[in-house]
XYZ file of C-alpha atoms in Angstrom:
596
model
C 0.000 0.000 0.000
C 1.245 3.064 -1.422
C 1.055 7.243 -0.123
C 2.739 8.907 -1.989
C 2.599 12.346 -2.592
C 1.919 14.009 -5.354
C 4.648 17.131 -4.674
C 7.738 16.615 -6.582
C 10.773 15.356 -4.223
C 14.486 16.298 -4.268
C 16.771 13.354 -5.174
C 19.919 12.360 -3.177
C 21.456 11.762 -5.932
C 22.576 15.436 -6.743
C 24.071 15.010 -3.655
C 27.289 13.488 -4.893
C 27.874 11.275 -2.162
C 29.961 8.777 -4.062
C 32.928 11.455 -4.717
C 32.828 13.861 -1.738
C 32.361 10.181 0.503
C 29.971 9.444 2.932
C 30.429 11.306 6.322
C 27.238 9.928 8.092
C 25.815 10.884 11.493
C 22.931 10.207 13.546
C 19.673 12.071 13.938
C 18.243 10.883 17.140
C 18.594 14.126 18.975
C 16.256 15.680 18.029
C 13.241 12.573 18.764
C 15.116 12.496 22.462
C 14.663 16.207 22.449
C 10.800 15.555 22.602
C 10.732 12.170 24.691
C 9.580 12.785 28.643
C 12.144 12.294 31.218
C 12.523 8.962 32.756
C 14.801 7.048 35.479
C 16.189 5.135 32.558
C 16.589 6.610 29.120
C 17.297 3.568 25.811
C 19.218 5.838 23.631
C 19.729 3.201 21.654
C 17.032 3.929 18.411
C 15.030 6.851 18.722
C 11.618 6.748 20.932
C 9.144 7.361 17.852
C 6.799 4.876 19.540
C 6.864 6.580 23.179
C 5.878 10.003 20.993
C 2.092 8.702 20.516
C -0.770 10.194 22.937
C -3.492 8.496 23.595
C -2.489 6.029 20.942
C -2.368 9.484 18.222
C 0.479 10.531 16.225
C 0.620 13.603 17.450
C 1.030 16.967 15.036
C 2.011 19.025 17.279
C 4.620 16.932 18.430
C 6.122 15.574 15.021
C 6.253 19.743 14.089
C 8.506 20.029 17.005
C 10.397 17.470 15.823
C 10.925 19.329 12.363
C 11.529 22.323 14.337
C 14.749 20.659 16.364
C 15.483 18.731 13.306
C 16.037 21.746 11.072
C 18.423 22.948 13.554
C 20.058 20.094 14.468
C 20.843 19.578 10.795
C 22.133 22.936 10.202
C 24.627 22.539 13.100
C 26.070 19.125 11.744
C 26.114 20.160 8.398
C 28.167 23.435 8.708
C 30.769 21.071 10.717
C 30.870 19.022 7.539
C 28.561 16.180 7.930
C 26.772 15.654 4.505
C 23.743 12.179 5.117
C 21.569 11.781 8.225
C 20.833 7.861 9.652
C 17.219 8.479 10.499
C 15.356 5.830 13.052
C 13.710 4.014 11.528
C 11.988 1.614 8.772
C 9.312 -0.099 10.779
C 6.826 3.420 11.194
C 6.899 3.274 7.526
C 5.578 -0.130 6.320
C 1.791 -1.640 6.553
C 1.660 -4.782 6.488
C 4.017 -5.746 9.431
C 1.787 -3.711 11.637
C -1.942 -3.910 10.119
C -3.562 -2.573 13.504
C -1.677 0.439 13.150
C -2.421 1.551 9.824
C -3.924 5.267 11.084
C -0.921 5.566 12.633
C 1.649 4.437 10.242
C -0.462 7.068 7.090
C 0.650 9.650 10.086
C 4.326 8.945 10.477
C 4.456 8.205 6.467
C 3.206 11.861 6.073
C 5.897 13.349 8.858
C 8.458 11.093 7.958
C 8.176 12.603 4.139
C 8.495 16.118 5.028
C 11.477 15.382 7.769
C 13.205 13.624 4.204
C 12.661 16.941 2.314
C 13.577 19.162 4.606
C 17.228 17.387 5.368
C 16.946 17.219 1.719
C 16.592 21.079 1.220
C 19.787 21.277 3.726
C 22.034 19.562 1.531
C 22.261 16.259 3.390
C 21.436 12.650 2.301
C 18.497 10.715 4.369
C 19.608 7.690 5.482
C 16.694 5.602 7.325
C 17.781 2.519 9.465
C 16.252 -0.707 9.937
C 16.374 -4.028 12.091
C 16.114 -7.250 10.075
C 13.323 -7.893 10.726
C 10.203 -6.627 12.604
C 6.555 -6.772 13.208
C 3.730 -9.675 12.799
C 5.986 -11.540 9.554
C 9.361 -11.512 11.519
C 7.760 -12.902 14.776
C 5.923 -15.751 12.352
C 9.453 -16.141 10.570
C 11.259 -17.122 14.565
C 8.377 -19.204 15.563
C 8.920 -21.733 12.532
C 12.483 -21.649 12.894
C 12.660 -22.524 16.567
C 10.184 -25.143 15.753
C 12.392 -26.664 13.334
C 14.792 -26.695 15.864
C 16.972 -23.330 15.049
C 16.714 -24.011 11.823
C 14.180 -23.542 8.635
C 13.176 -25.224 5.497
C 14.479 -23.126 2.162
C 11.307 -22.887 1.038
C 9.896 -20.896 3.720
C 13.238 -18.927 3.957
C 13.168 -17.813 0.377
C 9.771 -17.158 0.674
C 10.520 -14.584 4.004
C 13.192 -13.084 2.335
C 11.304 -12.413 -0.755
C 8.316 -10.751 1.465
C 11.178 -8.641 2.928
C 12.296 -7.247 -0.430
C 8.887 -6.811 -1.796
C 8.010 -4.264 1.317
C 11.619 -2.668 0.677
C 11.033 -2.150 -3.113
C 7.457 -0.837 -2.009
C 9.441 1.617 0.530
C 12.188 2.953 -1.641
C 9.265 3.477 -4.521
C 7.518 5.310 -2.066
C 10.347 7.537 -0.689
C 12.907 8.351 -3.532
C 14.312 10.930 -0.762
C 16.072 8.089 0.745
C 20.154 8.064 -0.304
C 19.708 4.376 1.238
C 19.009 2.347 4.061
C 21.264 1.079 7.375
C 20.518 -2.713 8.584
C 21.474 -3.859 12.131
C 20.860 -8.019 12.093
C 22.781 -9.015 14.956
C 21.150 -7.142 17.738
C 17.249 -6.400 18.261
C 15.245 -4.124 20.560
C 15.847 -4.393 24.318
C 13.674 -6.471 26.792
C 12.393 -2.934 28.074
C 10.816 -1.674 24.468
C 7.149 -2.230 24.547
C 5.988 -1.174 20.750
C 4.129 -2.821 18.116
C 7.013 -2.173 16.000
C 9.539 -4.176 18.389
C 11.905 -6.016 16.383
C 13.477 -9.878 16.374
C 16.465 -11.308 15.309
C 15.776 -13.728 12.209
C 19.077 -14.028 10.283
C 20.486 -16.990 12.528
C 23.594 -18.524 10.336
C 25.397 -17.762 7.165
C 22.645 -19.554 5.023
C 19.917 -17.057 6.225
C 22.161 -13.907 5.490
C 22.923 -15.317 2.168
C 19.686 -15.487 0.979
C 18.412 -12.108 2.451
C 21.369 -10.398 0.467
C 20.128 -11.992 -2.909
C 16.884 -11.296 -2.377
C 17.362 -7.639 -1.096
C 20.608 -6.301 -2.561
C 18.709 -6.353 -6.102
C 16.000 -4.281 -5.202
C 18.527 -1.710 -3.969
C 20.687 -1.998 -7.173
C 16.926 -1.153 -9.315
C 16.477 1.732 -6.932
C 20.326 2.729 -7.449
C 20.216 3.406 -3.468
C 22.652 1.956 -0.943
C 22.369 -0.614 0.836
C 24.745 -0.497 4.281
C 24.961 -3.758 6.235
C 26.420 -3.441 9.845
C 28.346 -6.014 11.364
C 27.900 -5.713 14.815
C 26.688 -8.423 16.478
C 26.033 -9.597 20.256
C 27.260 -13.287 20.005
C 23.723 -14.366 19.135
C 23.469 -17.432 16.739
C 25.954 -18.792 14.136
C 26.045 -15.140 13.428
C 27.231 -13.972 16.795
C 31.222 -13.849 15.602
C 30.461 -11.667 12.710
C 32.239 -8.314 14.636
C 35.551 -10.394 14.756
C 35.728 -13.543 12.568
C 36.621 -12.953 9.163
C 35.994 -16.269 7.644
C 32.180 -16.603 8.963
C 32.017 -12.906 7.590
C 33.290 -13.781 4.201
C 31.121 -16.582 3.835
C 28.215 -14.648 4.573
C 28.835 -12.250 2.133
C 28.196 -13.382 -1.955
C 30.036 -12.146 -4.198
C 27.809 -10.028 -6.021
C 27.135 -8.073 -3.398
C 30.890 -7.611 -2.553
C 31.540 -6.392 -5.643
C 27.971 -4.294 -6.332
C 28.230 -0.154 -6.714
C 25.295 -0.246 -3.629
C 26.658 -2.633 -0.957
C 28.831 -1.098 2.276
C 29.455 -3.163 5.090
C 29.415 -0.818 8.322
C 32.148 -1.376 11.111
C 33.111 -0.426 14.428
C 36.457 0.361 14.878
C 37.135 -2.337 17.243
C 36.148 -5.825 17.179
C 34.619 -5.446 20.557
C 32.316 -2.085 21.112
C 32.690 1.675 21.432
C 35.514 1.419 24.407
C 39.104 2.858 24.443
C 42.477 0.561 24.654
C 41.900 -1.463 21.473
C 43.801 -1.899 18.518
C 41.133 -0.380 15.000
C 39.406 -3.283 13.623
C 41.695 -5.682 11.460
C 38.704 -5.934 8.990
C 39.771 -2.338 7.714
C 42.775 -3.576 6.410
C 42.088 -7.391 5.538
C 38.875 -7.071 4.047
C 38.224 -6.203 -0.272
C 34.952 -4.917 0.505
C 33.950 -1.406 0.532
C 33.644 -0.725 4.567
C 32.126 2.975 6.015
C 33.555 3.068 9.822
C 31.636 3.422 13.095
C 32.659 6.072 15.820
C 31.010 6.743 18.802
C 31.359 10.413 20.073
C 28.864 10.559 22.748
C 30.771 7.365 24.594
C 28.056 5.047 26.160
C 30.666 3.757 28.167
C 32.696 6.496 29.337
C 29.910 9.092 30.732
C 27.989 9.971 28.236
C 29.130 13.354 27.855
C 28.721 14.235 31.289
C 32.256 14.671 32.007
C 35.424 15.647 29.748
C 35.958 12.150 27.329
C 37.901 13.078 24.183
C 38.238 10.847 21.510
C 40.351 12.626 19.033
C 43.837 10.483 20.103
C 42.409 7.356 19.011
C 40.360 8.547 16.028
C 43.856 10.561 14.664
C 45.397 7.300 14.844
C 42.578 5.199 13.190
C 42.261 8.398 10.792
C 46.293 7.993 9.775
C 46.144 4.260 9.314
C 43.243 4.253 6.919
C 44.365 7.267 5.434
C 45.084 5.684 1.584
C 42.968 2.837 2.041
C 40.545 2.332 -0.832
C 37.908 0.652 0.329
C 37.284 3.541 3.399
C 34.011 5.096 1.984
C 33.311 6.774 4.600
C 31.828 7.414 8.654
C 29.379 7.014 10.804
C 29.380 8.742 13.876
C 26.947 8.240 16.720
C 26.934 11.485 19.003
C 23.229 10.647 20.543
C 23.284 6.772 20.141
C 23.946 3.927 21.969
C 23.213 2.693 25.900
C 20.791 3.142 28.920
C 21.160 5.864 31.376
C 19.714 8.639 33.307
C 22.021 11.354 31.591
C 19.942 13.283 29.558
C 22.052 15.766 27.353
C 20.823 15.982 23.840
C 23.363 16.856 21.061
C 23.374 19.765 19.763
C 19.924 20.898 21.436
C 18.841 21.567 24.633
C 20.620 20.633 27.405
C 23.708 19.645 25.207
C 26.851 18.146 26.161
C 30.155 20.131 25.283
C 32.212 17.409 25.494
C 30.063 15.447 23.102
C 30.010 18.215 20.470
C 33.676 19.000 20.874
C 34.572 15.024 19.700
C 31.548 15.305 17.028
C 33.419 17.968 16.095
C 37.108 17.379 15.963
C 36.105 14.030 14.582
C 35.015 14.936 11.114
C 37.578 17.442 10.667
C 39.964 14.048 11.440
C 38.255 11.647 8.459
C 37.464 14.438 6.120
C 40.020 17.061 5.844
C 43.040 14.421 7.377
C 43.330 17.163 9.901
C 46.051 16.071 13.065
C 44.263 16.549 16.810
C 46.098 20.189 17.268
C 44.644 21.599 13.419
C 41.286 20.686 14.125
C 41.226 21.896 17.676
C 42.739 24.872 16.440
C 39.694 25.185 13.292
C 37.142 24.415 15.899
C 37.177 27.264 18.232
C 40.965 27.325 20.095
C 43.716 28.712 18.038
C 44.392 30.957 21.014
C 43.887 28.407 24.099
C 45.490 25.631 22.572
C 47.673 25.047 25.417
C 45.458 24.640 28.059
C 42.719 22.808 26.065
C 44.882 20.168 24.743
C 46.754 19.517 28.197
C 43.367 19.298 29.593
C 42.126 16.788 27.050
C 45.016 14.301 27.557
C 44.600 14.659 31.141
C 41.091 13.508 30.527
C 41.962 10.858 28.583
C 44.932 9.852 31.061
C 42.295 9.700 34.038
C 39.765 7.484 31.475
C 42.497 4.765 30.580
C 44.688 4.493 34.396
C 40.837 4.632 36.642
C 38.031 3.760 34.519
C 39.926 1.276 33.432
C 42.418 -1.600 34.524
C 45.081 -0.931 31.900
C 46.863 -4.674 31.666
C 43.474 -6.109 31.368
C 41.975 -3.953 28.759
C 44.874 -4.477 26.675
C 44.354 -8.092 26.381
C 42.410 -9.985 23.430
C 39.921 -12.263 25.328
C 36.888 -14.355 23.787
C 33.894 -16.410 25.332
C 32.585 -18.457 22.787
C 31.275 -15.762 20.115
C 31.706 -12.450 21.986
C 35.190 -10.498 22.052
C 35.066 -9.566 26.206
C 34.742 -6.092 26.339
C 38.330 -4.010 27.646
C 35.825 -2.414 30.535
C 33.984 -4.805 31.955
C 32.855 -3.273 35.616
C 31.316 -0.302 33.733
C 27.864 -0.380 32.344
C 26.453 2.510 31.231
C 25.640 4.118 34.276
C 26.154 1.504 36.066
C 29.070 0.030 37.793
C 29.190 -3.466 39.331
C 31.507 -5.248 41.664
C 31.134 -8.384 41.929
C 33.411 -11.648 42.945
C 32.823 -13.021 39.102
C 34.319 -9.288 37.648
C 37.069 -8.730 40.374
C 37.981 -12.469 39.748
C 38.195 -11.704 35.930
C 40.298 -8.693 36.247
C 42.696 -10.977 38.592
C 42.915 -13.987 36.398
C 43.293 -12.044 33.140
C 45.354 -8.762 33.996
C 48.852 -8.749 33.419
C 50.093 -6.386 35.976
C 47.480 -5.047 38.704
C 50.245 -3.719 40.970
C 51.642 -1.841 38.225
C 47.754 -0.713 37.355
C 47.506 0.418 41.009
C 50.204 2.515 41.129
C 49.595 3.937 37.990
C 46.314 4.822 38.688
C 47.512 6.321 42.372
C 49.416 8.921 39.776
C 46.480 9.779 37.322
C 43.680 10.235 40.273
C 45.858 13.239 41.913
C 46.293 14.930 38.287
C 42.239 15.889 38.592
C 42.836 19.121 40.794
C 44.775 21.225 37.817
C 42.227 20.542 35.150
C 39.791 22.912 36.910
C 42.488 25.775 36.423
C 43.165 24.783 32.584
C 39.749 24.667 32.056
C 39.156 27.857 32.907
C 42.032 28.684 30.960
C 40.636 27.068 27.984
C 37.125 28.649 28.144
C 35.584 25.571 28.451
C 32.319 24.455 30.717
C 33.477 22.054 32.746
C 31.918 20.738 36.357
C 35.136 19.964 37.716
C 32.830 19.176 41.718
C 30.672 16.529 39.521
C 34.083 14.984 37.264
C 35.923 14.599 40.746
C 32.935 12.979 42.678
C 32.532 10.322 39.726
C 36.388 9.383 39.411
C 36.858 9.207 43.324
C 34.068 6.427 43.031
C 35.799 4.800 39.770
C 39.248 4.751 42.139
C 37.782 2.961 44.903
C 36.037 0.749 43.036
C 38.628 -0.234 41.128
C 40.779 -0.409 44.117
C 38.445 -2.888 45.704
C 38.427 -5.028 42.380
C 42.213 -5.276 42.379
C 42.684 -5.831 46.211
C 39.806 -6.847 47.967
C 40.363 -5.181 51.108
C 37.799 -4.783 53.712
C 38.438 -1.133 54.200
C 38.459 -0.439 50.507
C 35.113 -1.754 50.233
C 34.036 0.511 53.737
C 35.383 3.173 51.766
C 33.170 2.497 48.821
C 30.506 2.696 50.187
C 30.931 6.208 52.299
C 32.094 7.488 48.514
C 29.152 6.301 47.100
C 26.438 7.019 50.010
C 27.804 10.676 49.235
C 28.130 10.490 45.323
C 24.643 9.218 45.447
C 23.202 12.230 47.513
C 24.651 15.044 45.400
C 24.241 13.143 42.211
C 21.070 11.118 42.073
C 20.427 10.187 38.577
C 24.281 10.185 37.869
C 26.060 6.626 38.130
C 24.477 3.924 40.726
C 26.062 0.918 42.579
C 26.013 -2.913 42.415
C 28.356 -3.927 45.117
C 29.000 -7.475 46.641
C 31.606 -8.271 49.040
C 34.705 -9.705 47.837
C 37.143 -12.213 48.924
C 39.524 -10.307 50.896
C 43.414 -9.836 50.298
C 46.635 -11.772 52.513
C 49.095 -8.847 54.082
C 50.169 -6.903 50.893
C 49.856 -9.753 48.531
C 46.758 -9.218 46.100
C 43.553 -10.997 46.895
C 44.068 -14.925 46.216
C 40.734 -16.907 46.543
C 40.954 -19.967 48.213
C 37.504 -21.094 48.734
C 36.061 -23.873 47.251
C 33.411 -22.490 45.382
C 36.152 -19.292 43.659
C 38.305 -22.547 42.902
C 35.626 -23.759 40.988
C 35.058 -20.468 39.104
C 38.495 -19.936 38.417
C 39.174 -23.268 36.582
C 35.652 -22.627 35.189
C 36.888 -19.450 33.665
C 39.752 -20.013 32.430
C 38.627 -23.004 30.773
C 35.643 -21.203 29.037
C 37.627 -17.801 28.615
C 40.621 -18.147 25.418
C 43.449 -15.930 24.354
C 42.956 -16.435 20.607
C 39.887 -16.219 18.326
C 40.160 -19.712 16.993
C 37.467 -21.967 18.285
C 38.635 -25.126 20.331
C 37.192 -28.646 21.004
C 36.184 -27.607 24.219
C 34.493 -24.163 22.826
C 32.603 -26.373 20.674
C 31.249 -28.983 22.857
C 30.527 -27.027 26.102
C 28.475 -24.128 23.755
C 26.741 -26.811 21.878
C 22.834 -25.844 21.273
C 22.217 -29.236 22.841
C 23.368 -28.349 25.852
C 21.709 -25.066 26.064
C 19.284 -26.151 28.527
C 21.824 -26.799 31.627
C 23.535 -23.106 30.456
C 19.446 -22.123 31.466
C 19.206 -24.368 34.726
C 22.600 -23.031 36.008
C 21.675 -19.110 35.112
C 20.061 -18.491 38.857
C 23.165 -19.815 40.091
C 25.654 -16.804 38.538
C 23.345 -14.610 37.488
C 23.198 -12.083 40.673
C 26.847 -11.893 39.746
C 26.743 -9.809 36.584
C 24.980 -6.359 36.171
C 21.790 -5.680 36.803
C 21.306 -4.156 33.389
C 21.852 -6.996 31.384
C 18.816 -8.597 32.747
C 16.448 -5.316 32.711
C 17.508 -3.771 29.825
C 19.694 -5.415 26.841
């Protein structure tokens, strides 16, 4: 079913995407922008769902959204941003969501005019998309789990081919679009409630295979691109696709390796957006046209809230793909990703400095090859270079030696399909000591007394960035940035030690933290096996015996699967991995279970 109107539309085309490349960046902000607060905000996708009253699309509401759009897009654009990703596909199409159709004519409408209007700007719509949602994707998982995880080719051909009819309806319907974004290995969190709540259906190679052929073409008829991300959260035969380059190439046909309208999307890392990790080896091994994935309002790091430049690590990444031809561009996330309370919107009302500093600074990097120092100077501090740039590395020092346990986060660790993440005790806003997470910081860091010390030196550095801020001219809460690391140093004191009076300590900083700063980070503490003398804390009860040889059999070094990997994984034995999840499952965060 078709609306489309009968004004003439702008076409992305004139854009000239393919020779200026594609600097890409999100356009959440300005749906946030509109959203009521919350204790928990999923900044993951943008709310369109939560922005119906009384089960209306709202017009009042979707003309503020136009309103912050508009200048939202004029800020990003005069950085040098030229396409928008716009959330997302599943407002747009019918027949996944039949009870909605009064709805869906209303967001087909506003969704058209937000198109022109970034259109009329100068920059290229972009719309994303899970694969796949609604009443045919929920069908789709159903049959598959009932033929046991996998499904007959007919009725896989026959999904697929449903999936590319609605697309080549879409695309016909809104020539505005420069192209489309697909996330497979992820879907909405257990905490969306929305008709338009998505599933994961592409399960193994076979499945992607056949959604490419079947898709791909209609995007090659439409002469729009097609971007495939691989991000992935270890779900499925699929669940290695962030890291393992084989499984990824066998996924991948040909044809669409080698089509003018297929990018695969990466994150520069083969774990997530988190510092102390070497760029993704895919940029360099991989003979497939690749856009890159940044992350400048850092999910993990604070979400803006305090000073968390990014520009060292993106100069580098910048420098390495520098004359690398199959670097089409970036995407840059400066409102996605995560669940918190922090609720600075980019760009907008109640921004974040720090956020729009690395948004910033970070396009300057990709686009114009600038070095750190030129684009800090081009953005706004030719004369306070000095003070601004000593202030950023110390920011960056006090990130990597307290947020952080250095000689862990360095290492290259696996579990089954998932890279382990460098941070581990950090979740959003959330951070969580455990015995499980200070017992995986023990087994697998290389040097904790040497991270101890270290991070002794970078806590007392704090005090002098209040006086080069000020020197800098830049906003900075130096009470608030203080409060949070003191709580990051004694909990990562009481990870690496153990000690009764580090955990006493704890709990006066956070009792405190938690009174001045409500809605900022919040607490999951356990006690912890204590420490002998000066020695670090060495377990010797019979149930952290257990979990040590337990984790260091399940936990490997190298990416290669072994024997054991395969048999103790198994899908057969998935059932005892579900009888034996009460038994650890108080031991990781609490967010994993209410909210991813």
């Amino acid at each position: 079913m078709s609306s489309r109107p009968s004004k003439k539309r702008k076409n992305p085309s004139d854009l000239n995407l393919s020779s200026e490349g594609l600097y890409l960046i999100d356009a959440s902000a300005p749906f946030f922008a509109r959203k009521k607060n919350k204790s928990h905000t999923n900044w993951s996708k943008a709310p369109t769902h939560e922005l119906l009253r009384k089960g209306k699309v709202s017009k009042k509401v979707h003309k503020k959204i136009r309103e912050g759009m508009l200048a939202y897009a004029r800020r990003v654009r005069s950085l040098g941003y030229n396409a928008l990703s716009i959330d997302e596909a599943s407002y747009l199409i019918y027949e996944e969501a039949p009870d909605q159709k009064k709805s869906i004519q209303k967001y087909r409408k506003y969704y058209g005019r937000l198109f022109d209007q970034v259109l009329d700007l100068g920059l290229a719509p972009f719309l994303t998309a899970d694969i796949w949602f609604g009443v045919s994707a929920e069908q789709y998982r159903r049959r598959s789990e009932a033929l046991f995880g996998g499904s007959a080719m007919s009725d896989r051909r026959a999904f697929f081919a449903h999936v590319a009819r609605l697309l080549d309806n879409l695309l016909a319907d809104f020539p505005q679009l420069a192209g489309m974004i697909f996330r497979m290995g992820e879907s909405d969190g257990v905490d969306v409630q929305s008709p338009f709540r998505s599933q994961i259906v592409l399960r193994d190679p076979r499945d992607m295979r056949q959604f490419l052929q079947s898709v791909l073409p209609v995007f090659e008829k439409h002469r729009k691109m097609m971007i495939f991300r691989t991000w992935t959260v270890g779900a499925g035969k699929l669940g290695d696709l962030l890291w393992n380059q084989s499984n990824l190439q066998r996924c991948i046909p040909d044809f669409a390796a080698k089509s003018d309208y297929f990018l695969l999307s990466h994150k520069f890392s083969q774990s997530d957006f988190l510092r102390m990790q070497p760029l993704n080896f895919y940029c360099s091994n991989l003979s497939i046209p690749f856009i890159l994935e940044l992350q400048t309002r850092r999910e993990y790091e604070g979400f803006g809230e305090f000073p968390c430049f990014v520009g060292f690590d993106y100069e580098e990444y910048s420098a390495l793909l520098r004359r690398n031809p199959w670097l089409k561009g970036i995407h840059v996330w400066c409102q996605t990703g995560g669940w918190s309370r922090f609720r600075n919107i980019s760009f907008l009302k109640r921004s974040s400095f720090w956020n729009e500093l690395n948004t910033a600074v970070t396009v300057r990097l990709f686009r114009n090859h600038e070095t750190v120092i030129e684009a800090l100077r081009n953005v706004g501090f030719k004369k306070r270079l000095e003070p601004a740039l000593e202030l950023l590395r110390l920011s960056d020092e006090l990130i990597r030696q307290v947020m952080y346990v250095p000689s862990f986060a360095r290492r290259t660790l696996f579990l089954n399909r998932s890279r382990i993440p460098p941070l581990v005790h950090v979740l959003w806003d959330r951070i969580t000591i455990t015995p499980m997470v200070a017992l995986l910081y023990r087994l697998f860091a290389e040097d904790l007394s040497g991270d101890l010390a270290r991070m002794e030196e970078a806590a007392g550095k704090i005090e002098r960035m209040k006086s080069l801020a000020k020197k800098a001219g830049m906003p900075y809460d130096h009470r608030f940035h203080r409060s949070t690391f003191r709580l990051f140093y004694f909990a990562s004191r009481y990870l690496m030690l153990g000690l009764p009076e580090d955990a006493h300590q704890l709990k006066e900083v956070f009792a405190q933290y938690h009174k001045d700063y409500p809605d900022a980070y919040q607490l999951q503490l356990q006690e912890l096996p204590g420490a002998d003398g000066p020695e670090l804390a060495r377990e010797r009860s019979l149930s952290s015996m257990f979990l040590r040889w337990l984790m260091g059999g399940i936990i490997r070094t190298k990416p290669g699967y072994r024997w054991i990997d395969r048999l103790l994984f198994h899908s057969w034995i998935r059932f005892l991995v579900l009888w034996s999840l009460p038994l650890w499952k108080k031991q990781l965060p609490d967010a994993l279970d209410e909210q991813a």
